[in-house]
């Protein structure tokens, strides 16, 4: 230890202390990388296409997303507008699904199709690769081999066109201007597609390939539409899709937070301020001891009891278990209430305050740190909860996020990139809540300490 000219103390670490510090930093960094690597790999796989995700060895950084634009000319067409629209729909479907089928390793995440006549753009449509993937796995082309005959069978092309969306105006589309560049590399790839029995009615007037990496993020938008396709027979899921599962999860978590905060604080107040010391210790012991009972030992009796009560395959089955206060939260509230000066309660009682007044006007307003801690812990615990919700629900529109994710993963048609994307979306709220409330969580833990 030395002093500099200004009188401040400067501490010098010995060689052994410095070595220990370096080793600690290295171990911490390595541990952090090991923890973050699976998360990084999940993000990477979610942004890959459904072919390159299976590459060995896997690549941590996904390939750049390509956008393919194709302009097809119909200047020589002499039929009616309805017939022209039907041909445009056929060519649009042939182009998009042809590229999807023949060029799976080109990372074409977007295909734009322009129909032109006499120098005007009369037709426009675009589709993300994941949209085509959903139509192939769960939509109109489910269970088929993508060839021109199957693509255009009966009214399939018209139905897919309506699903993907397009704009058509024989007088010209002012919002969309067709490309004019005939890029050799893109033309060569398209020739490969159309040689594979995906020939068009019109003539290719222009084509180009460009890089748009934002398309990698757009994949997540379409991953959220996966339940709309998989469970289209369920009216609620077909309408709200992934948000139906989010809504169920929010209902369960909101109910759990309200019940645990109210019931545990009420029990903690009674144990802390109304019971005699011996009775308080016994009561608290009962609640704490109940936590030691393995859930597996009471799972079947509880399920049978709930079914006999009619609490099965409905919201009652999901919400009823939270009416039992969690022993550890009671312990936190009890310890916090013990630290409140007794003079507060004595003064209030001299003014004729009731026990409910003491609970609601003195204890609860001072309990914000404990309430924050319990709310956050309840949120994190129940957001990741799976087993009970899976056990008591069969209806698809009652599934919580993790139950839905489990059932989606069990579907053999689910692609791994879509599964990774949905899993990542379910993880993000937990990470965001932990980061956003990290300081408040530390303050709550410090405030929850008990004397003795």
XYZ file of C-alpha atoms in Angstrom:
452
model
C 0.000 0.000 0.000
C 1.464 3.374 -1.057
C 0.366 6.979 -0.902
C 0.594 9.217 -3.969
C 1.411 12.955 -3.937
C -2.197 13.974 -3.291
C -2.399 11.804 -0.191
C -4.795 9.164 -1.588
C -4.095 5.538 -0.849
C -3.157 3.213 -3.691
C -3.418 -0.528 -3.126
C -1.069 -2.850 -4.953
C -2.139 -6.422 -5.443
C 0.366 -9.156 -4.839
C 1.179 -11.537 -7.682
C -0.956 -14.295 -6.139
C -3.959 -11.963 -5.719
C -3.578 -10.715 -9.298
C -3.423 -14.268 -10.624
C -6.547 -15.184 -8.669
C -8.352 -12.152 -10.079
C -7.387 -13.065 -13.643
C -8.500 -16.670 -13.163
C -11.831 -15.503 -11.707
C -12.435 -13.190 -14.667
C -11.571 -15.904 -17.190
C -13.854 -18.443 -15.490
C -16.687 -15.891 -15.339
C -16.349 -15.007 -19.024
C -16.195 -18.678 -20.062
C -19.232 -19.520 -17.944
C -21.138 -16.605 -19.452
C -20.292 -17.766 -22.979
C -21.411 -21.316 -22.167
C -24.695 -19.984 -20.837
C -25.320 -17.675 -23.799
C -24.222 -20.075 -26.558
C -27.466 -22.158 -26.620
C -29.486 -18.929 -26.670
C -27.387 -17.560 -29.544
C -27.754 -20.845 -31.427
C -31.528 -20.715 -30.948
C -31.644 -17.210 -32.436
C -29.453 -18.296 -35.347
C -31.526 -21.400 -36.122
C -34.763 -19.426 -35.927
C -33.494 -17.096 -38.679
C -32.271 -19.870 -40.986
C -34.423 -21.466 -43.636
C -35.827 -24.941 -43.147
C -33.019 -26.599 -45.160
C -29.834 -24.981 -43.902
C -30.821 -25.461 -40.295
C -29.798 -29.108 -40.727
C -26.315 -28.335 -42.111
C -23.411 -30.072 -40.388
C -21.429 -28.513 -38.877
C -24.008 -25.863 -37.951
C -23.241 -22.226 -38.707
C -23.779 -19.712 -35.935
C -24.376 -16.818 -38.352
C -27.220 -17.454 -40.829
C -26.748 -16.766 -44.528
C -27.965 -13.471 -45.941
C -31.618 -13.422 -46.961
C -32.208 -13.118 -50.706
C -35.156 -11.420 -52.373
C -36.047 -12.624 -55.877
C -38.125 -10.359 -58.126
C -39.675 -11.675 -61.334
C -41.535 -9.691 -64.005
C -43.605 -11.709 -66.509
C -45.028 -10.085 -69.623
C -48.527 -10.802 -71.040
C -48.638 -8.282 -73.884
C -49.687 -10.946 -76.374
C -52.653 -12.160 -74.317
C -56.033 -11.664 -76.068
C -58.532 -13.195 -73.631
C -60.856 -11.582 -71.084
C -59.691 -9.909 -67.886
C -60.984 -12.872 -65.863
C -58.941 -15.296 -67.946
C -55.893 -13.027 -67.665
C -56.256 -12.908 -63.891
C -56.504 -16.710 -63.748
C -53.311 -17.067 -65.823
C -51.515 -14.557 -63.609
C -52.566 -16.500 -60.531
C -51.327 -19.749 -62.070
C -47.964 -18.221 -62.980
C -47.599 -16.542 -59.614
C -48.147 -19.842 -57.772
C -45.869 -21.740 -60.176
C -43.089 -19.171 -59.753
C -43.239 -18.904 -55.992
C -43.569 -22.586 -55.200
C -41.197 -23.508 -57.999
C -38.487 -21.340 -56.463
C -39.341 -22.748 -53.016
C -39.036 -26.333 -54.295
C -36.126 -26.179 -56.750
C -33.897 -23.612 -55.007
C -34.063 -24.655 -51.343
C -30.410 -23.815 -50.628
C -30.345 -20.354 -52.178
C -31.817 -18.667 -49.060
C -34.583 -17.037 -51.111
C -36.680 -15.642 -48.286
C -38.906 -13.499 -50.494
C -40.354 -13.847 -53.977
C -41.969 -10.895 -55.738
C -44.079 -11.508 -58.818
C -44.976 -8.743 -61.268
C -47.373 -9.182 -64.161
C -46.984 -6.635 -66.994
C -48.828 -5.836 -70.223
C -47.981 -3.164 -72.746
C -45.420 -1.629 -70.391
C -47.842 -1.386 -67.439
C -47.774 -3.339 -64.183
C -51.178 -5.002 -63.854
C -50.463 -7.635 -61.205
C -48.329 -7.755 -58.059
C -47.820 -10.278 -55.286
C -45.086 -11.112 -52.807
C -44.641 -13.991 -50.411
C -42.189 -14.757 -47.662
C -40.603 -18.189 -47.671
C -42.275 -19.054 -44.360
C -45.710 -18.306 -45.845
C -45.041 -20.828 -48.603
C -43.743 -23.265 -46.016
C -46.978 -22.975 -44.016
C -49.126 -23.532 -47.113
C -47.047 -26.594 -47.982
C -47.073 -28.139 -44.503
C -50.547 -27.247 -43.197
C -52.459 -25.358 -45.864
C -53.881 -26.143 -49.277
C -50.881 -28.221 -50.386
C -50.612 -30.292 -47.214
C -49.515 -33.827 -48.003
C -48.873 -33.148 -51.713
C -45.789 -33.211 -53.899
C -45.148 -29.751 -55.292
C -45.424 -30.178 -59.060
C -47.272 -27.989 -61.531
C -50.100 -30.491 -61.815
C -50.726 -30.455 -58.064
C -50.163 -26.714 -57.720
C -52.827 -25.862 -60.312
C -55.245 -28.731 -59.635
C -58.823 -27.454 -59.779
C -59.029 -24.132 -57.879
C -55.899 -24.525 -55.748
C -54.033 -21.688 -57.431
C -56.907 -19.283 -56.839
C -57.237 -20.309 -53.187
C -53.504 -19.974 -52.519
C -53.450 -16.609 -54.292
C -56.216 -15.379 -52.017
C -54.337 -16.681 -48.980
C -51.012 -15.078 -49.935
C -52.619 -11.902 -51.262
C -52.235 -10.086 -54.578
C -53.279 -6.932 -56.431
C -54.722 -6.928 -59.965
C -55.917 -4.109 -62.170
C -56.070 -4.495 -65.980
C -55.654 -0.719 -66.311
C -52.399 -0.703 -64.345
C -51.224 -0.549 -60.742
C -49.887 2.861 -59.803
C -48.397 1.703 -56.480
C -46.127 -0.952 -57.975
C -43.577 -0.539 -60.737
C -42.196 -3.715 -62.244
C -38.449 -4.291 -62.386
C -36.748 -3.928 -65.760
C -33.332 -5.420 -65.078
C -32.664 -8.901 -66.496
C -29.935 -10.108 -64.137
C -28.008 -13.086 -65.601
C -27.518 -14.847 -62.263
C -31.192 -14.611 -61.365
C -32.232 -15.640 -64.883
C -30.046 -18.721 -64.695
C -31.665 -19.760 -61.421
C -35.164 -19.162 -62.810
C -34.395 -21.199 -65.919
C -33.490 -24.058 -63.590
C -36.884 -23.685 -61.894
C -38.957 -23.558 -65.068
C -37.088 -26.446 -66.623
C -38.369 -28.541 -63.703
C -41.928 -28.592 -65.058
C -42.926 -25.191 -63.692
C -43.371 -23.504 -67.095
C -45.289 -20.209 -67.288
C -48.010 -18.841 -69.580
C -46.252 -15.488 -69.947
C -42.680 -14.577 -70.854
C -40.027 -13.534 -68.346
C -39.320 -9.853 -68.985
C -37.007 -9.134 -66.038
C -35.597 -10.740 -62.929
C -33.152 -9.780 -60.242
C -31.811 -11.021 -56.937
C -31.020 -8.715 -54.016
C -30.071 -9.047 -50.358
C -32.523 -7.970 -47.636
C -31.509 -9.273 -44.221
C -34.606 -7.815 -42.562
C -36.430 -10.748 -44.120
C -34.727 -12.940 -41.504
C -36.655 -11.085 -38.807
C -39.889 -11.200 -40.784
C -39.802 -14.969 -40.354
C -40.885 -14.503 -36.739
C -44.065 -12.727 -37.855
C -45.091 -15.784 -39.843
C -44.019 -18.211 -37.102
C -46.737 -16.622 -34.977
C -49.289 -17.609 -37.636
C -48.387 -21.285 -37.364
C -51.268 -22.101 -34.944
C -53.754 -20.512 -37.384
C -52.821 -23.194 -39.892
C -52.322 -26.127 -37.523
C -55.548 -25.654 -35.552
C -57.788 -23.993 -38.119
C -60.741 -26.152 -37.001
C -60.760 -24.283 -33.677
C -62.567 -20.985 -34.298
C -60.779 -19.081 -31.530
C -57.272 -20.141 -32.558
C -58.056 -19.676 -36.242
C -59.002 -16.086 -35.443
C -56.413 -15.094 -32.826
C -53.640 -17.611 -33.506
C -50.682 -17.474 -31.158
C -52.277 -14.648 -29.175
C -54.895 -17.110 -27.952
C -52.192 -18.973 -26.007
C -50.663 -15.699 -24.813
C -54.079 -14.605 -23.549
C -54.541 -17.831 -21.556
C -51.089 -17.437 -20.034
C -51.748 -13.813 -19.078
C -55.057 -14.774 -17.444
C -53.401 -17.511 -15.388
C -50.443 -15.342 -14.365
C -52.601 -12.324 -13.527
C -54.897 -14.458 -11.371
C -51.895 -16.123 -9.701
C -50.289 -12.791 -8.799
C -53.513 -11.343 -7.375
C -54.274 -14.466 -5.332
C -50.762 -14.953 -3.982
C -50.273 -11.304 -3.042
C -53.665 -11.013 -1.327
C -53.848 -14.413 0.391
C -50.190 -14.582 1.438
C -50.200 -11.033 2.808
C -53.419 -11.709 4.713
C -52.003 -14.908 6.214
C -48.718 -13.151 6.993
C -50.576 -10.333 8.764
C -52.607 -12.745 10.884
C -49.519 -14.762 11.857
C -47.439 -11.668 12.553
C -49.907 -9.448 14.384
C -52.942 -11.398 15.570
C -51.768 -14.812 16.743
C -49.848 -15.540 19.891
C -46.165 -16.451 19.341
C -46.642 -20.183 19.849
C -49.717 -20.379 17.603
C -47.929 -18.224 15.017
C -44.946 -20.573 14.908
C -47.175 -23.646 14.529
C -49.274 -22.044 11.782
C -46.208 -20.898 9.876
C -44.696 -24.376 10.262
C -47.795 -25.918 8.683
C -47.562 -23.655 5.636
C -43.820 -24.144 5.270
C -44.086 -27.889 5.799
C -46.692 -28.156 3.030
C -43.999 -27.030 0.582
C -41.989 -30.165 1.363
C -44.693 -32.480 0.004
C -43.647 -33.587 -3.517
C -46.184 -32.620 -6.136
C -45.943 -36.098 -7.682
C -47.435 -37.604 -4.498
C -50.567 -35.421 -4.590
C -50.884 -34.988 -8.348
C -53.289 -37.870 -8.991
C -55.538 -37.298 -5.939
C -55.711 -33.595 -6.767
C -56.593 -34.323 -10.379
C -59.338 -36.772 -9.351
C -60.720 -34.272 -6.836
C -60.767 -31.514 -9.435
C -62.510 -33.699 -12.007
C -65.185 -34.651 -9.474
C -65.682 -30.945 -8.773
C -66.074 -30.212 -12.486
C -62.769 -28.369 -12.580
C -61.314 -30.111 -15.626
C -60.763 -28.894 -19.178
C -61.891 -25.380 -18.256
C -60.484 -22.194 -16.767
C -61.470 -23.296 -13.261
C -58.915 -26.118 -13.436
C -56.199 -23.641 -14.407
C -57.038 -21.009 -11.790
C -58.202 -22.958 -8.732
C -54.745 -24.148 -7.505
C -53.664 -20.548 -6.849
C -56.253 -20.160 -4.107
C -53.824 -21.974 -1.833
C -51.261 -19.478 -0.447
C -47.609 -20.358 -1.010
C -45.801 -20.902 2.275
C -42.577 -19.123 1.369
C -44.437 -15.967 0.379
C -46.296 -16.054 3.710
C -42.918 -16.281 5.413
C -41.683 -13.215 3.502
C -44.755 -11.168 4.398
C -44.642 -12.286 8.015
C -40.982 -11.330 8.342
C -41.604 -7.945 6.744
C -44.621 -7.202 8.961
C -42.549 -8.124 12.023
C -40.141 -5.310 11.141
C -42.838 -2.625 11.076
C -42.603 -0.627 14.342
C -45.306 -1.616 16.820
C -45.974 2.049 17.598
C -47.749 2.366 14.232
C -50.293 -0.247 15.240
C -50.698 1.009 18.816
C -51.427 4.536 17.634
C -53.970 3.281 15.118
C -55.692 1.082 17.680
C -56.002 4.051 20.088
C -57.904 5.823 17.311
C -60.250 2.854 17.028
C -58.766 1.283 13.886
C -59.922 -2.248 13.003
C -57.628 -5.119 12.092
C -58.583 -4.738 8.429
C -57.603 -1.061 8.616
C -54.204 -2.025 10.063
C -53.747 -4.547 7.247
C -54.935 -2.386 4.349
C -53.731 1.080 5.429
C -50.484 0.329 7.270
C -49.070 -3.048 6.245
C -49.900 -3.171 2.544
C -48.769 0.369 1.593
C -45.400 -0.369 3.230
C -45.105 -3.753 1.482
C -44.366 -2.559 -2.072
C -40.887 -4.198 -2.146
C -42.318 -7.578 -1.063
C -45.248 -7.301 -3.452
C -42.849 -6.539 -6.323
C -40.685 -9.531 -5.441
C -43.634 -11.931 -5.179
C -45.259 -10.596 -8.368
C -42.035 -11.061 -10.322
C -41.359 -14.518 -8.898
C -44.947 -15.590 -9.589
C -44.705 -14.270 -13.141
C -41.437 -16.091 -13.851
C -42.589 -19.326 -12.242
C -45.967 -19.516 -13.962
C -44.794 -18.285 -17.356
C -42.613 -21.393 -17.490
C -45.183 -23.706 -15.886
C -46.186 -26.639 -18.031
C -47.200 -29.826 -16.265
C -50.406 -28.849 -14.466
C -51.803 -26.884 -17.415
C -51.030 -29.830 -19.702
C -52.617 -32.270 -17.240
C -55.988 -30.546 -16.862
C -56.624 -29.192 -20.390
C -57.556 -31.028 -23.553
C -59.215 -28.161 -25.409
C -56.790 -26.396 -27.697
C -58.199 -22.956 -26.917
C -57.284 -23.451 -23.221
C -53.612 -24.169 -23.809
C -51.051 -21.912 -22.203
C -47.846 -21.031 -24.055
C -45.769 -23.979 -22.912
C -48.549 -26.502 -23.507
C -49.047 -25.087 -26.999
C -45.315 -25.190 -27.670
C -45.190 -28.823 -26.542
C -48.051 -29.853 -28.827
C -46.673 -27.894 -31.765
C -43.290 -29.574 -31.322
C -44.961 -33.014 -31.353
C -46.430 -32.361 -34.796
C -44.246 -34.140 -37.348
C -44.783 -31.371 -39.905
C -43.322 -28.663 -37.679
C -40.017 -27.411 -39.049
C -37.189 -26.860 -36.606
C -36.662 -23.226 -37.570
C -40.321 -22.460 -36.806
C -40.101 -24.320 -33.499
C -36.959 -22.396 -32.531
C -38.618 -19.113 -33.488
C -41.722 -19.762 -31.380
C -39.590 -20.921 -28.438
C -37.521 -17.749 -28.694
C -40.636 -15.573 -28.648
C -41.855 -17.316 -25.475
C -38.465 -16.733 -23.791
C -38.182 -13.020 -24.584
C -40.838 -11.756 -22.092
C -39.052 -13.542 -19.235
C -35.694 -12.056 -20.233
C -37.223 -8.598 -20.668
C -38.960 -8.731 -17.277
C -35.796 -9.916 -15.532
C -33.695 -7.142 -17.076
C -36.288 -4.417 -16.641
C -36.987 -5.223 -12.988
C -33.446 -6.259 -12.005
C -32.824 -3.206 -9.781
C -36.253 -3.466 -8.237
C -35.685 -7.169 -7.623
C -32.452 -6.464 -5.744
C -34.145 -3.819 -3.618
C -37.035 -6.199 -2.889
C -34.710 -8.980 -1.784
C -32.859 -6.596 0.517
C -36.143 -5.338 1.966
C -37.413 -8.882 2.515
C -34.721 -9.745 5.039
C -35.913 -10.637 8.533
C -34.352 -9.881 11.862
C -32.492 -12.485 13.879
